[in-house]
Structure formats: structure tokens, C-alpha cells
Coordinates of C-alpha atoms and ligand atoms in Angstrom, one line a residue:
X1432 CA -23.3 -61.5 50.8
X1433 CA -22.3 -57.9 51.6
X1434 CA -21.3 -56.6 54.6
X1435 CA -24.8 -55.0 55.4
X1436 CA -27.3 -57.8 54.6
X1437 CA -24.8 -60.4 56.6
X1438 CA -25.4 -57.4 59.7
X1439 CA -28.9 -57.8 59.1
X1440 CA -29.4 -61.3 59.3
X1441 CA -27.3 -60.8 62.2
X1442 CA -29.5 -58.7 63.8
X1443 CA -32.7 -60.7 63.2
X1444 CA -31.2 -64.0 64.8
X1445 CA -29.1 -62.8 67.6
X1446 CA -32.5 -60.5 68.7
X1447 CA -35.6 -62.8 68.3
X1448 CA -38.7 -61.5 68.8
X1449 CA -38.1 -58.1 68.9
X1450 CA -39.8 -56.9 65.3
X1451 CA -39.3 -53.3 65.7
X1452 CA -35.9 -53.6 66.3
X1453 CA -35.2 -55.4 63.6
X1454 CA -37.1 -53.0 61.4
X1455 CA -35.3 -49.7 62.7
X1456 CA -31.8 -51.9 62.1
X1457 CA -33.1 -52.5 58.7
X1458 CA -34.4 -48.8 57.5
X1459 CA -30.9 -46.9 58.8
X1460 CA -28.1 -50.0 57.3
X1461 CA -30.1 -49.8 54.0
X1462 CA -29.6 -46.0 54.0
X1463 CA -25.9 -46.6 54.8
X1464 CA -25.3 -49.2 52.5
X1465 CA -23.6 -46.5 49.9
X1466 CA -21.6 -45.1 52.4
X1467 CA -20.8 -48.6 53.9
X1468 CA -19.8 -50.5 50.3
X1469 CA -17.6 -47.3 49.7
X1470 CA -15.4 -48.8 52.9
X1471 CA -16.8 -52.0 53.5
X1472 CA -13.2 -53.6 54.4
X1473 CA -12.4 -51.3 56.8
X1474 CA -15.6 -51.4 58.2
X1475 CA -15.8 -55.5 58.2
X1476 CA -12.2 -55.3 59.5
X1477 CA -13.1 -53.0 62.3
X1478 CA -16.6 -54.7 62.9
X1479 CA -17.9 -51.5 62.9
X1480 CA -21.7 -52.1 62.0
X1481 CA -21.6 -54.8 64.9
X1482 CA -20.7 -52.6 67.3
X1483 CA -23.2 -50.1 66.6
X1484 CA -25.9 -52.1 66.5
X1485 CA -25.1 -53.8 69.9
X1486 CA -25.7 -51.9 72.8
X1487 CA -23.2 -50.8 74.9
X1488 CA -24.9 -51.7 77.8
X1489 CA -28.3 -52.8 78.6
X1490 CA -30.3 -53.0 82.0
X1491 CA -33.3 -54.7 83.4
X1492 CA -34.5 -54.9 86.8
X1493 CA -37.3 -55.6 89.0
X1494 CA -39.8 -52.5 90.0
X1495 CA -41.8 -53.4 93.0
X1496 CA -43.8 -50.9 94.4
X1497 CA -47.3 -51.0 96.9
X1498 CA -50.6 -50.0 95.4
X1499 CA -53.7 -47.9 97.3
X1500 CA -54.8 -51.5 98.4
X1501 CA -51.9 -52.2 99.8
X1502 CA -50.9 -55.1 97.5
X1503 CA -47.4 -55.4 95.9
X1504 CA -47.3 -54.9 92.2
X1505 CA -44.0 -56.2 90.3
X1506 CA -43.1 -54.0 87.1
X1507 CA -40.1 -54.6 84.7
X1508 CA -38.0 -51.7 84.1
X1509 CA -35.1 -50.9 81.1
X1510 CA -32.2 -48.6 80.2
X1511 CA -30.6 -49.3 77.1
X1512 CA -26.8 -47.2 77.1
X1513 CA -27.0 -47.8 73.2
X1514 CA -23.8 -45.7 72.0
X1515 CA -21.5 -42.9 73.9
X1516 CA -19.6 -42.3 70.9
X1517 CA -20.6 -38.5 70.8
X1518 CA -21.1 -37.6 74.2
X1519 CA -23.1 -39.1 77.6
X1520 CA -26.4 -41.6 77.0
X1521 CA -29.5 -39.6 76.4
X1522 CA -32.7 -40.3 76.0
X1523 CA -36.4 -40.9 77.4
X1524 CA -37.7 -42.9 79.4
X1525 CA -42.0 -44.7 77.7
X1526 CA -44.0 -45.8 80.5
X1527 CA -46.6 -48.2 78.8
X1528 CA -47.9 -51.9 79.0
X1529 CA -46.6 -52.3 75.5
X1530 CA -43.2 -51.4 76.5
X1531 CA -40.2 -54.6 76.3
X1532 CA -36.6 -54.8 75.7
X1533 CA -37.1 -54.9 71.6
X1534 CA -38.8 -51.4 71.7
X1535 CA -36.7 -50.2 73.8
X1536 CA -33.7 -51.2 71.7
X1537 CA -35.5 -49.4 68.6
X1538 CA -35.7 -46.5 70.4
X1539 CA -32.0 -46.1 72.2
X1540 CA -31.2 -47.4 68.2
X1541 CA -33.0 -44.3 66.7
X1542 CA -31.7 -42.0 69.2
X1543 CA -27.9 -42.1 68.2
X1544 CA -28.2 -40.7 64.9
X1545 CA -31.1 -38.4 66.4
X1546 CA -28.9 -36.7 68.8
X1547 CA -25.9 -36.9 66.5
X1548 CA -28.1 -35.2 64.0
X1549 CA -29.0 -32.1 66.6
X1550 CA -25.5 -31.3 66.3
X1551 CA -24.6 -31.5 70.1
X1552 CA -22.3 -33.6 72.2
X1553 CA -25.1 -36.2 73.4
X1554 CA -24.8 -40.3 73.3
X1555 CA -27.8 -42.3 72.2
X1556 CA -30.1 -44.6 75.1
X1557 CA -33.5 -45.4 76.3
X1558 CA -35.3 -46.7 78.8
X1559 CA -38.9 -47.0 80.1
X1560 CA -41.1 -49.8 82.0
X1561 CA -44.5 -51.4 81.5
X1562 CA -46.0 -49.6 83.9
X1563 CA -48.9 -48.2 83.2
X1564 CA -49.6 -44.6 84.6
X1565 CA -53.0 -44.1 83.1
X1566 CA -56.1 -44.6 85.8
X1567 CA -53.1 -45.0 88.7
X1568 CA -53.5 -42.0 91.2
X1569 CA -50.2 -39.8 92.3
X1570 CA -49.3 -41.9 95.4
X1571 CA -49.4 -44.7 93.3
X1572 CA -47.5 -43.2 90.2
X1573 CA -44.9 -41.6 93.0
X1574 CA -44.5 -45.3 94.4
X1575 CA -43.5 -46.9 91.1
X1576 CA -41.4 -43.5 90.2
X1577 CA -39.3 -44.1 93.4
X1578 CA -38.8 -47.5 93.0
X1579 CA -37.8 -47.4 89.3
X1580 CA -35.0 -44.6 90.3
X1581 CA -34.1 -47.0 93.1
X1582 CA -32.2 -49.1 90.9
X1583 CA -31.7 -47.0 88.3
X1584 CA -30.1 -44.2 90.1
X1585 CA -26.9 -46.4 89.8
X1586 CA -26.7 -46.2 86.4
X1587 CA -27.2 -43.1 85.7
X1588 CA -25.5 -39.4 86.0
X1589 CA -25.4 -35.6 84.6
X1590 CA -22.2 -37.0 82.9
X1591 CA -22.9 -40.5 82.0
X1592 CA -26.4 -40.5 81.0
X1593 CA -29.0 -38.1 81.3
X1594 CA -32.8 -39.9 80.8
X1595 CA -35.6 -37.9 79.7
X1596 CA -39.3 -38.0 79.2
X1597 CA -41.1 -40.1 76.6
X1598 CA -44.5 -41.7 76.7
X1599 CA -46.4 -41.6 79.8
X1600 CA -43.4 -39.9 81.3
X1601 CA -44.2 -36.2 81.8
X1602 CA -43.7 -33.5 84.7
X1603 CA -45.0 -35.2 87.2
X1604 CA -43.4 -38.4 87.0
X1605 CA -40.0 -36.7 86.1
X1606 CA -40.3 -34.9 89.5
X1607 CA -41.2 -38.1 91.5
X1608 CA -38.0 -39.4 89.8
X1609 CA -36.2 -36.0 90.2
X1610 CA -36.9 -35.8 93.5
X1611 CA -35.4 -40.0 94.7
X1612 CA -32.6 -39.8 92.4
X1613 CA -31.2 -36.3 94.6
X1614 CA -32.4 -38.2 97.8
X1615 CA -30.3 -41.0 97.4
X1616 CA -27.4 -39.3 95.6
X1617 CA -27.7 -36.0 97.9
X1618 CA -26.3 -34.4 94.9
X1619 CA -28.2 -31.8 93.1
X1620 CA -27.3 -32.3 89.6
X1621 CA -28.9 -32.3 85.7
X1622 CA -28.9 -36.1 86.0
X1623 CA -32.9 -35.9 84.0
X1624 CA -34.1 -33.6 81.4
X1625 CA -38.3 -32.2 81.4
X1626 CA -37.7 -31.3 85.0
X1627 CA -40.2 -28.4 86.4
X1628 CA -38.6 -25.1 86.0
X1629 CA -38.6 -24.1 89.8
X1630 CA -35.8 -27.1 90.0
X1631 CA -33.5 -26.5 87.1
X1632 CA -36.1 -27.7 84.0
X1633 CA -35.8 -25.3 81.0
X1634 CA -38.2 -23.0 79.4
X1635 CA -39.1 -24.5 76.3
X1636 CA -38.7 -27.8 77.1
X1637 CA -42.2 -29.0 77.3
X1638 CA -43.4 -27.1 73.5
X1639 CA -39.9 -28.4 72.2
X1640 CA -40.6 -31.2 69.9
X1641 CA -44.1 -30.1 68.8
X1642 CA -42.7 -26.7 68.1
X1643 CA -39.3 -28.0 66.5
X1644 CA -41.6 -30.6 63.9
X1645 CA -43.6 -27.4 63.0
X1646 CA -40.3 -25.6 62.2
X1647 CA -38.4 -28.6 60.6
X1648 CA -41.9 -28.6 58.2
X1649 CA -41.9 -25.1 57.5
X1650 CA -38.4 -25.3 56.3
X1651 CA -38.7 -28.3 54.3
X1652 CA -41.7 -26.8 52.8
X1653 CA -40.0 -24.1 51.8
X1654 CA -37.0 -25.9 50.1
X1655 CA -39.7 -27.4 48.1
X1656 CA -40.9 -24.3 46.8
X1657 CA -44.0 -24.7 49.0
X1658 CA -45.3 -22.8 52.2
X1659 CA -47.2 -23.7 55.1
X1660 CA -49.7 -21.2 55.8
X1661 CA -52.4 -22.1 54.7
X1662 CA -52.3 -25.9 54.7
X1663 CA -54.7 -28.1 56.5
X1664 CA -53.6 -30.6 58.5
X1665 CA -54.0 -33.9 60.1
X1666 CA -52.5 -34.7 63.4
X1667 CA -52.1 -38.0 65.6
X1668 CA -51.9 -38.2 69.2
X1669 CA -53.1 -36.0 71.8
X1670 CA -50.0 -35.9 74.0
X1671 CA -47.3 -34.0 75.0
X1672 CA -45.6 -34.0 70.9
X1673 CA -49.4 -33.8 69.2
X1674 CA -50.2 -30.9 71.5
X1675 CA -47.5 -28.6 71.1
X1676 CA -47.3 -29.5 67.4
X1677 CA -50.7 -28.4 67.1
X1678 CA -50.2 -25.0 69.1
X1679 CA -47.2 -24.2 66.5
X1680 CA -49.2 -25.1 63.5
X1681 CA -51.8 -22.7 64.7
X1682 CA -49.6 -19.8 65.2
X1683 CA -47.7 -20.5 62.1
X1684 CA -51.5 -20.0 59.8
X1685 CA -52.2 -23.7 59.2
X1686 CA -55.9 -25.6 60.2
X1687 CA -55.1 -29.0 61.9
X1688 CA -58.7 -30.6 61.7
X1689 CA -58.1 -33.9 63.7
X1690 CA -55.9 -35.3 66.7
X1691 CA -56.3 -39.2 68.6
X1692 CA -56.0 -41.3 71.5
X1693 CA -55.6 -44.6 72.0
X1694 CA -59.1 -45.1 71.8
X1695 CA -60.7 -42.5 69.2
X1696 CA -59.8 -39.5 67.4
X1697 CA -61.5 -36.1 66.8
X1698 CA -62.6 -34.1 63.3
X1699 CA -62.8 -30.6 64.0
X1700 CA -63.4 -28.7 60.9
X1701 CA -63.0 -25.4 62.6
X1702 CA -59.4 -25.9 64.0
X1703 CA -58.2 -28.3 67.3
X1704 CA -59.3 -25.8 69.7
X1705 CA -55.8 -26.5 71.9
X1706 CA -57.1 -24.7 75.1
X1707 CA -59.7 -27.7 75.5
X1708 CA -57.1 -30.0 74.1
X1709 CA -54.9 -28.8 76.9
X1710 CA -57.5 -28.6 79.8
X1711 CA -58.5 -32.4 78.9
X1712 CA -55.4 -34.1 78.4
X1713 CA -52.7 -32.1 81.0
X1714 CA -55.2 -31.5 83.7
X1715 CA -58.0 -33.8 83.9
X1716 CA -56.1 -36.9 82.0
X1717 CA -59.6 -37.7 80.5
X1718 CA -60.5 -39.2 77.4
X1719 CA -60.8 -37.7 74.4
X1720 CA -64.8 -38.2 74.4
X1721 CA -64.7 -35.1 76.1
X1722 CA -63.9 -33.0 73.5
X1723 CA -67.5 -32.3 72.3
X1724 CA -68.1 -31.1 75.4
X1725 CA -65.9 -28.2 74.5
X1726 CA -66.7 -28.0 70.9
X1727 CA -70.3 -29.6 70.3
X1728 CA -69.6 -28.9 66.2
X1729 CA -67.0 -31.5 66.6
X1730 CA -66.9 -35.1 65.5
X1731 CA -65.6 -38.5 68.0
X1732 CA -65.1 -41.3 66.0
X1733 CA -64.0 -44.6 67.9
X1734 CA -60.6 -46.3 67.3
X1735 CA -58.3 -45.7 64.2
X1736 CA -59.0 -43.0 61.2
X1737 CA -57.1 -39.7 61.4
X1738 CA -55.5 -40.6 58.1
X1739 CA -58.8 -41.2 56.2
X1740 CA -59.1 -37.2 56.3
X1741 CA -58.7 -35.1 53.3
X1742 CA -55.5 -32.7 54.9
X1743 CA -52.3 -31.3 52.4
X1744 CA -49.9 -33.0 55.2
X1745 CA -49.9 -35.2 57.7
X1746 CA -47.9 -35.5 61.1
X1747 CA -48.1 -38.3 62.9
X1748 CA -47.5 -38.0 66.6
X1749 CA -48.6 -40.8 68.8
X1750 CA -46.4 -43.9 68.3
X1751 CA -44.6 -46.6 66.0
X1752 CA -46.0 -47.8 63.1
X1753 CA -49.4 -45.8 63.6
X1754 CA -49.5 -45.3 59.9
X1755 CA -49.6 -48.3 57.5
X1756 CA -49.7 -48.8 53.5
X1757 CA -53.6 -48.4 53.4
X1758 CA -53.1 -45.4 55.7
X1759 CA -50.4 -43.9 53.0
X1760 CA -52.7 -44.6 49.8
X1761 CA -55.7 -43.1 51.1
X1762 CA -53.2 -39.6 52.0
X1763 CA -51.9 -40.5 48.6
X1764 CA -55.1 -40.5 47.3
X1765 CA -56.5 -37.5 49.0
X1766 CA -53.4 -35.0 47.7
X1767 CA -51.7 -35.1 50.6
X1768 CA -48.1 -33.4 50.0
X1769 CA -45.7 -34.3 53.0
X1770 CA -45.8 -36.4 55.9
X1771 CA -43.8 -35.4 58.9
X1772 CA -42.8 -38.0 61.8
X1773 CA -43.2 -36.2 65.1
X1774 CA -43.5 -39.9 66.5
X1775 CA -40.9 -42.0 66.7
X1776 CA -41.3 -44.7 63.6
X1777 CA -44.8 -43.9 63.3
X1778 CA -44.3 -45.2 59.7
X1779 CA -44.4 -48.1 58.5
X1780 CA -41.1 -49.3 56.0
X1781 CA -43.9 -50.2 53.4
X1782 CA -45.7 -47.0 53.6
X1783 CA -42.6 -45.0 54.1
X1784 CA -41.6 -46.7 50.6
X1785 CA -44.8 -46.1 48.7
X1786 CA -45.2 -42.1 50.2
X1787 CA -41.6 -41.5 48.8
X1788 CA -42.5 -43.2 45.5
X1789 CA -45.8 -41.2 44.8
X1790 CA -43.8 -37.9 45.9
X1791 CA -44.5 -37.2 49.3
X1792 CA -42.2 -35.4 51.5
X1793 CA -41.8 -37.8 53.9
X1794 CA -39.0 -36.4 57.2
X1795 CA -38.3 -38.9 59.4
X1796 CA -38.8 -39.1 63.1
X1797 CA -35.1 -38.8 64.0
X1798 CA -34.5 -35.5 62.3
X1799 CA -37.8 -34.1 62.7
X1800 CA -38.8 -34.7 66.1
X1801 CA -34.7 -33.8 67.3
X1802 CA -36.0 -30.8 68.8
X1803 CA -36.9 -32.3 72.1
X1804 CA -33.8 -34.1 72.6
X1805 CA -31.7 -30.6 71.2
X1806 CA -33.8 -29.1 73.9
X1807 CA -32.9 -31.3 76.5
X1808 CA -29.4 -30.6 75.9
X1809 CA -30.1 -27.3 76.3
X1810 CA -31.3 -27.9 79.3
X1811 CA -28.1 -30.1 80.7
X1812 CA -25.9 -26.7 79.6
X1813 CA -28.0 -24.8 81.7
X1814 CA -27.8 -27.1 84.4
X1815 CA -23.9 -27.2 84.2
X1816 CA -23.6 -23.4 83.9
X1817 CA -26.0 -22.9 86.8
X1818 CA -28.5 -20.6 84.8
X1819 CA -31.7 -20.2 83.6
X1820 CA -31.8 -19.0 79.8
X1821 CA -35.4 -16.8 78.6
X1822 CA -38.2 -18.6 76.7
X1823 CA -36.9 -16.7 73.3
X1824 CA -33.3 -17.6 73.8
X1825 CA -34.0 -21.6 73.9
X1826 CA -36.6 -21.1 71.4
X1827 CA -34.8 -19.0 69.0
X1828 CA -31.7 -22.2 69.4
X1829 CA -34.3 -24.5 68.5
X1830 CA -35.1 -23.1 65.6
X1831 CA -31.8 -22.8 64.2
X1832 CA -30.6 -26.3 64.8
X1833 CA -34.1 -27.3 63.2
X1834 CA -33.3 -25.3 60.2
X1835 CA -29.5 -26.6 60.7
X1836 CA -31.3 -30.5 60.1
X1837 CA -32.9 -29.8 57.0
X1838 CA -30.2 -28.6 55.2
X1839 CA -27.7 -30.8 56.6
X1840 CA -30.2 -33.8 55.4
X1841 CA -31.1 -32.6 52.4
X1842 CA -27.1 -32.3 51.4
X1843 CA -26.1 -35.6 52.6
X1844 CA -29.0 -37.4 50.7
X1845 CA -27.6 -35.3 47.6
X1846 CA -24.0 -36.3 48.2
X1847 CA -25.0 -39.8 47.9
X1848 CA -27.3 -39.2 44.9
X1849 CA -30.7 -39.6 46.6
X1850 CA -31.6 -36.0 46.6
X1851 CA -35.1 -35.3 48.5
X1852 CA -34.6 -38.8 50.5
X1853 CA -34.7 -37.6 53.5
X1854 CA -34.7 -41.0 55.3
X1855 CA -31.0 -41.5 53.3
X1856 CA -29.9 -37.9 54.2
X1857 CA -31.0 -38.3 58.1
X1858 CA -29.0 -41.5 58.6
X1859 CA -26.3 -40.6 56.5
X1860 CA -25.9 -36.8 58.0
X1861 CA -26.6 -38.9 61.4
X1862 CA -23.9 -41.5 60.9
X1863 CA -21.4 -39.5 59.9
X1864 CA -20.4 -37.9 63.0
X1865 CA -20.7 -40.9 65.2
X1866 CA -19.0 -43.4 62.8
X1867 CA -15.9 -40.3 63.2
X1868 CA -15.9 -40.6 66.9
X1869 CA -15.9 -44.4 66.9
X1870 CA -13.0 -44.4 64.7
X1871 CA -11.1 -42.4 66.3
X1872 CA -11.4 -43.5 69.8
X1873 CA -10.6 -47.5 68.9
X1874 CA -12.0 -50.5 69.1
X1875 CA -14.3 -49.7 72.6
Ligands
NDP2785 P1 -47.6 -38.8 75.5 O1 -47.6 -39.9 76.4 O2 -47.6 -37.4 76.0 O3 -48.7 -38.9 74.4 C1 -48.8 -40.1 73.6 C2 -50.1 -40.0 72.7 O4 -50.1 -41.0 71.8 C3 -51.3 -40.1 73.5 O5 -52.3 -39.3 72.9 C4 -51.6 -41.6 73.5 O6 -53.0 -41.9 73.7 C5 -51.2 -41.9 72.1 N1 -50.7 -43.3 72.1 C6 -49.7 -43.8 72.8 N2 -49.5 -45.1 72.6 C7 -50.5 -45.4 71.7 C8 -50.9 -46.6 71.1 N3 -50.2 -47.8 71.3 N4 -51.9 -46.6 70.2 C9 -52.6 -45.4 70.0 N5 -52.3 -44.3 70.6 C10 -51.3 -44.3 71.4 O7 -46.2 -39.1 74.6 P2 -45.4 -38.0 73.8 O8 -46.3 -37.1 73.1 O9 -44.3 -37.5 74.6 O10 -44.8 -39.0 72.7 C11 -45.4 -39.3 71.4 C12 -44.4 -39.9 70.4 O11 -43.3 -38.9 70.2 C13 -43.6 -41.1 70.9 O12 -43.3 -41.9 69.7 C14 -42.4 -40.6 71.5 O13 -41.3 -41.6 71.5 C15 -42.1 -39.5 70.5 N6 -41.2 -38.4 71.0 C16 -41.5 -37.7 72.1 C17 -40.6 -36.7 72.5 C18 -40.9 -35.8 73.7 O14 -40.2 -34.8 73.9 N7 -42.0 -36.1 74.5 C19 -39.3 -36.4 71.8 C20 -39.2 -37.2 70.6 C21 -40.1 -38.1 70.2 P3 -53.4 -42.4 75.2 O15 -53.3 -41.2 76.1 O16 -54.8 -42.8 75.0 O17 -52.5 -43.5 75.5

């Protein structure tokens, strides 16, 4: 059996139960396996695919915090230290009931070749609870916050590992956080990324990974031969990626007709009006039923559908596998040219597969929603150089280590004869740099 598949099966037994692990394991060591047979005694010698898909470290402790009734709620919370090959742990932190260790582990799996792929010094982790912040009120969400950092504060450091937001994890709940972590340390340090900009967060920040999937895609389009402007397009989500992607979209001249929640989705054919989309979901934290109330031409369709719309590309930005086979024919079917992860594995493996068969541009979550983390790192050089840098400057960076992405991704997958995979190219390009550093530093 080679080296890979025997890591695989590995994988599957050592982790039970934890499917979207398994499945992120499986999508980046089939995209290695080239590079892997073309050393696989070293690498079996060294154990090297072992170690990188074991964690360094991982934690899990008790959250106990007291609701507005008074009563004690218990809450489970994670950090995953996945890799510090390249540089300190970094990486956010999903508040959601659906949260458990295996998801976690996708995610702190994901984020090493992520980061590695922004081209800055930062380690790969996760972390996150089920707690669920939706209907709590602030005391409540600042309870849980303070209790989380609690524990975690030990773990965690502006040199060691630097969490971030994620799902249900925005300014407010970075602040609570913020705010107990300098308490109990008394240090005033860039020990969390997304922070408010009065206390050290970065201009930027919070448009990052909606702007930086809007500029990975214009690129990409363009290497293609094709343009954005124009386009129509269908997104997923309605949070903190889904809006900012919109926003970008918008400015750069293309129609996004449709965006979700976790319980319906919307059809403008005029354009996502973001204003309402903004005023709904980052200051009343209302559903997306609302939206008609803002634009009465607008349609509300309950549950799942944003992929049955007729749209040139597709950019899924809510969460993992969002968007299945049947999802991917029907975009096949409707002439849909590239799909765009702003999501993390919002993909499924089978309709990843059968988009890049029928000629889709499919980019993958790690390279082309980078631009948060890259602007999170951003944010730590601020922090450690005591400034504050303009709204273009960090902008204008993001851009250019977007850009940077594509063509680094695009070259790997043709160095390894997969030209225009850019699942092969991100994990190759991804890999390469972290696989160096773990060589050279020894068998740690
Ligand atoms: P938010 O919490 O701001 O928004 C998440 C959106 O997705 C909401 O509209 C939410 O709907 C919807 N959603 C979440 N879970 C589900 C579910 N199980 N089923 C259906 N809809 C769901 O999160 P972000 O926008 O920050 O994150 C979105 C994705 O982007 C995640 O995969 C995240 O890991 C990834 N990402 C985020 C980065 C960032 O900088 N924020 C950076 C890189 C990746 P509802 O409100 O109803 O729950």
C-alpha cells in the first residue's frame, strides 16, 4: 500500500467519528501524493505525513458560565495547536452547537497550508465551543466569553498562538475575550486578531476575507481569459465573509442576486442591497425574513436553494459542505463558470470532483478565503510595531498577496502536471513551505 493511502487509513481509525476530518485529510494527501511518491522513503523514514496530520497539541476544557436566570450552563470549549512549523498557532475561534473536536481538527488541518499559502510567518490552529451566541443577550454572551478565556488564556500568547474570529465569533465577542485575557495577564498584547480598532484591531480586518475572495476571483478570472464585471452571482451566507464578499462584488461591477441563513435564503434580482443586509444582520441580528421589508421586490424562500439560481459563478460563504453533487449539476447545468470557496470546505469531495471535470474553476477555501487570516497577520505586525497602518495600506497588501496566491497555485498545479487544478496547486504551493521548515528543524 503506499505511503499515503496507509496515512489515510490511519487517519480514519485512530480519529473515529470525526467525518470531516477525515475528508479534509483525504482531499490535501491526495493532492500531495505526487509530490509525496517522488520522496516517499524519506518521508516514511521521517514519519513526516504522521506528524502533520497529528496535532501538536490539542485542548478541551469545561466552560461554565451563569445565564439571565441565574442557572449554570456547562459548554465545551477547543483549541487545536495543529502545526508551528512556519510561525506561532493562528487561527479562529466557531462558536456553534454544531461545533466538536473533529471539526475543529478540519479546520486547524486546513489552516496550515492556508496560512502557509498567505506567505507570512503564521502556524496553523483552531478553536471554538458549542456555545451558541444566537438569541443569548450581551451579559450572557460576555459570561461565556470570560469564562472560555479563563482557561484558555493559558494557552495562548501574541507569540505562541494568536486566535481569531470565525463563526459566531465577531467584535463583540472578540472584545469580551479581549478584554479577560489582558485582565488576567495585565499585559496589553496582540494575543487575538478582529479586535475593535480603538484597542489595537486593524483597518480592514473585518472586509478582509469577503474583499480578498472578490480579488482572488477577479484574478483567476482573468488568467482564464475571462473578466468579472459583468457576471451575475450567487452567494451563500449572510455573515461576516458573505457580506463583505458581496460589498466587493458590487464595487467590482458584478450582480450578486441571492445570499442565506441558516434558515432561508433571498433572490434579489435587482442586486443584494448590502445597506439592509448590513443593518439586519450586524445590528439587529435578525433573521433574514426581514429582508423584504427593505426590498418588497425581493423573494424569501425557506431552507436550502441558493444554488438552484441561474448565476455565471458561485461563492459559497456560509459553512462546510453547503454545496453537494446535486448542488454542482444544477450550476453545471445552468452555465455556471467558477465556483469560489469563501467558506471553509463548503464543497463537497464529490462535487468538487464533478465541477472540475465539467470545467469549472473551482478555488478552494484555503487559498481563496487566505485573506482574512493574511489580514490578521497584518494585524499582529501592527500590534508588535505599535502602529496603526491606513485602510488603503492594509488593503492595497491584501490585494497583492491575493494576487500572489493565484499565481503561486496556478504554477505549482503546473509543475506537477495538473495545470488549472487549483485544489492540487493550493496544497502543493501550501505544503511546500511547511514540509521545508519541518525538515529542517528535526524530528519535533
Ligand atoms: P458568520 O457567523 O459571520 O456567518 C456565518 C453565516 O453562515 C451566517 O449567515 C449563518 O447563518 C450561516 N451558517 C452558519 N452555519 C450554518 C449552517 N450549519 N447551515 C446553514 N447556514 C449556516 O461567519 P463567517 O462569515 O465569519 O464565516 C463563514 C465561513 O467562512 C466559515 O466557514 C468560516 O470558517 C469561513 N471563514 C471565515 C473567515 C473570517 O474572517 N470570518 C476567514 C476564513 C474563513 P445563521 O446566522 O442563521 O447561523
Amino acid at each position: 500500500m503506499s505511503y499515503v493511502d496507509e496515512v489515510i487509513e490511519q487517519v480514519v481509525k485512530q480519529n473515529p467519528a470525526e467525518p470531516e476530518f477525515h475528508q479534509a485529510v483525504k482531499e490535501v494527501l491526495e493532492s500531495l501524493r505526487v509530490v509525496v511518491e517522488a520522496n516517499e522513503e524519506r518521508y516514511r523514514k521521517d514519519a513526516l505525513l504522521e506528524r502533520l496530520v497529528n496535532p501538536e497539541r490539542q485542548i478541551k476544557f469545561r466552560v461554565p458560565w451563569i445565564d439571565d436566570q441565574g442557572q449554570v450552563q456547562v459548554n465545551t470549549g477547543y483549541r487545536v495547536q495543529f502545526s508551528s512549523a512556519i510561525g506561532p498557532y493562528k487561527g479562529g475561534l466557531r462558536l456553534h452547537p454544531s461545533v466538536n473536536l473533529g471539526i475543529i481538527k478540519f479546520l486547524g488541518f486546513e489552516q496550515i497550508f492556508k496560512n502557509s499559502l498567505t506567505g507570512l510567518p503564521i502556524g496553523g490552529g483552531k478553536g471554538g465551543s458549542d456555545f451558541d451566541p444566537k438569541g443569548k443577550s450581551d451579559r450572557e454572551v460576555m459570561a461565556f466569553c470570560q469564562s472560555f478565556i479563563t482557561e484558555l488564556y493559558k494557552y495562548i500568547g501574541a507569540d505562541t498562538d494568536v486566535p481569531a474570529g470565525d463563526i459566531g465569533t465577531g467584535a463583540r465577542e472578540i472584545g469580551y475575550m479581549y478584554g479577560q485575557y489582558k485582565r488576567i495577564r495585565g499585559v496589553y498584547e496582540g494575543v487575538l486578531t478582529g479586535k475593535g480598532l480603538s484597542y489595537g484591531g486593524s483597518l480592514a480586518r473585518t472586509e478582509a476575507t469577503g474583499y480578498g475572495l472578490l480579488y482572488l476571483t477577479e484574478e483567476l478570472l482573468k488568467m482564464n481569459g475571462m473578466e468579472l464585471t459583468g457576471k451575475t452571482i450567487a452567494v451563500s451566507g449572510s455573515g461576516n465573509v458573505a457580506i463583505y464578499a458581496i460589498q466587493k462584488a458590487q464595487q467590482l461591477g458584478a450582480k450578486v442576486v441571492t445570499c442565506s441563513d441558516s434558515t432561508g435564503w433571498i433572490y434579489d434580482e435587482e442586486g443584494i442591497d448590502v445597506a439592509a443586509l448590513k443593518e439586519i444582520k450586524e445590528v439587529k441580528r435578525a433573521r433574514l425574513t426581514e429582508y423584504k421589508n427593505y426590498c418588497p421586490n425581493s423573494e424569501y424562500h425557506e431552507g436550502k436553494g441558493v444554488w438552484s439560481v441561474k448565476v455565471d459563478i458561485a461563492l459559497p460563504c456560509a459553512t462546510q459542505n453547503e454545496l453537494d453533487l446535486e448542488d454542482a449539476k444544477i450550476l453545471v447545468s445552468n452555465g455556471c463558470i467558477g465556483v469560489f470557496e469563501g467558506a471553509n470546505m463548503p464543497t463537497t469531495l464529490e462535487a468538487t470532483e464533478y465541477l472540475q471535470a465539467n470545467g469549472v474553476i473551482f478555488a478552494p477555501g484555503k487559498a481563496a478565503n487566505a485573506g482574512g487570516v493574511a489580514t490578521s497577520a497584518l494585524e499582529m505586525s501592527q500590534n508588535s510595531e505599535r502602529l496603526s497602518w491606513s485602510f488603503e495600506e492594509v488593503d492595497t497588501k491584501l490585494k497583492e498577496i491575493m494576487i500572489n496566491i493565484c499565481h503561486n497555485i496556478s504554477d505549482a498545479a503546473e509543475r506537477y502536471g495538473a495545470k488549472g487544478n487549483y485544489v492540487v496547486g493550493a496544497n502543493i504551493a501550501g505544503f511546500e513551505k511547511v514540509v521545508d521548515a519541518m525538515n529542517a528543524q528535526g524530528i519535533v
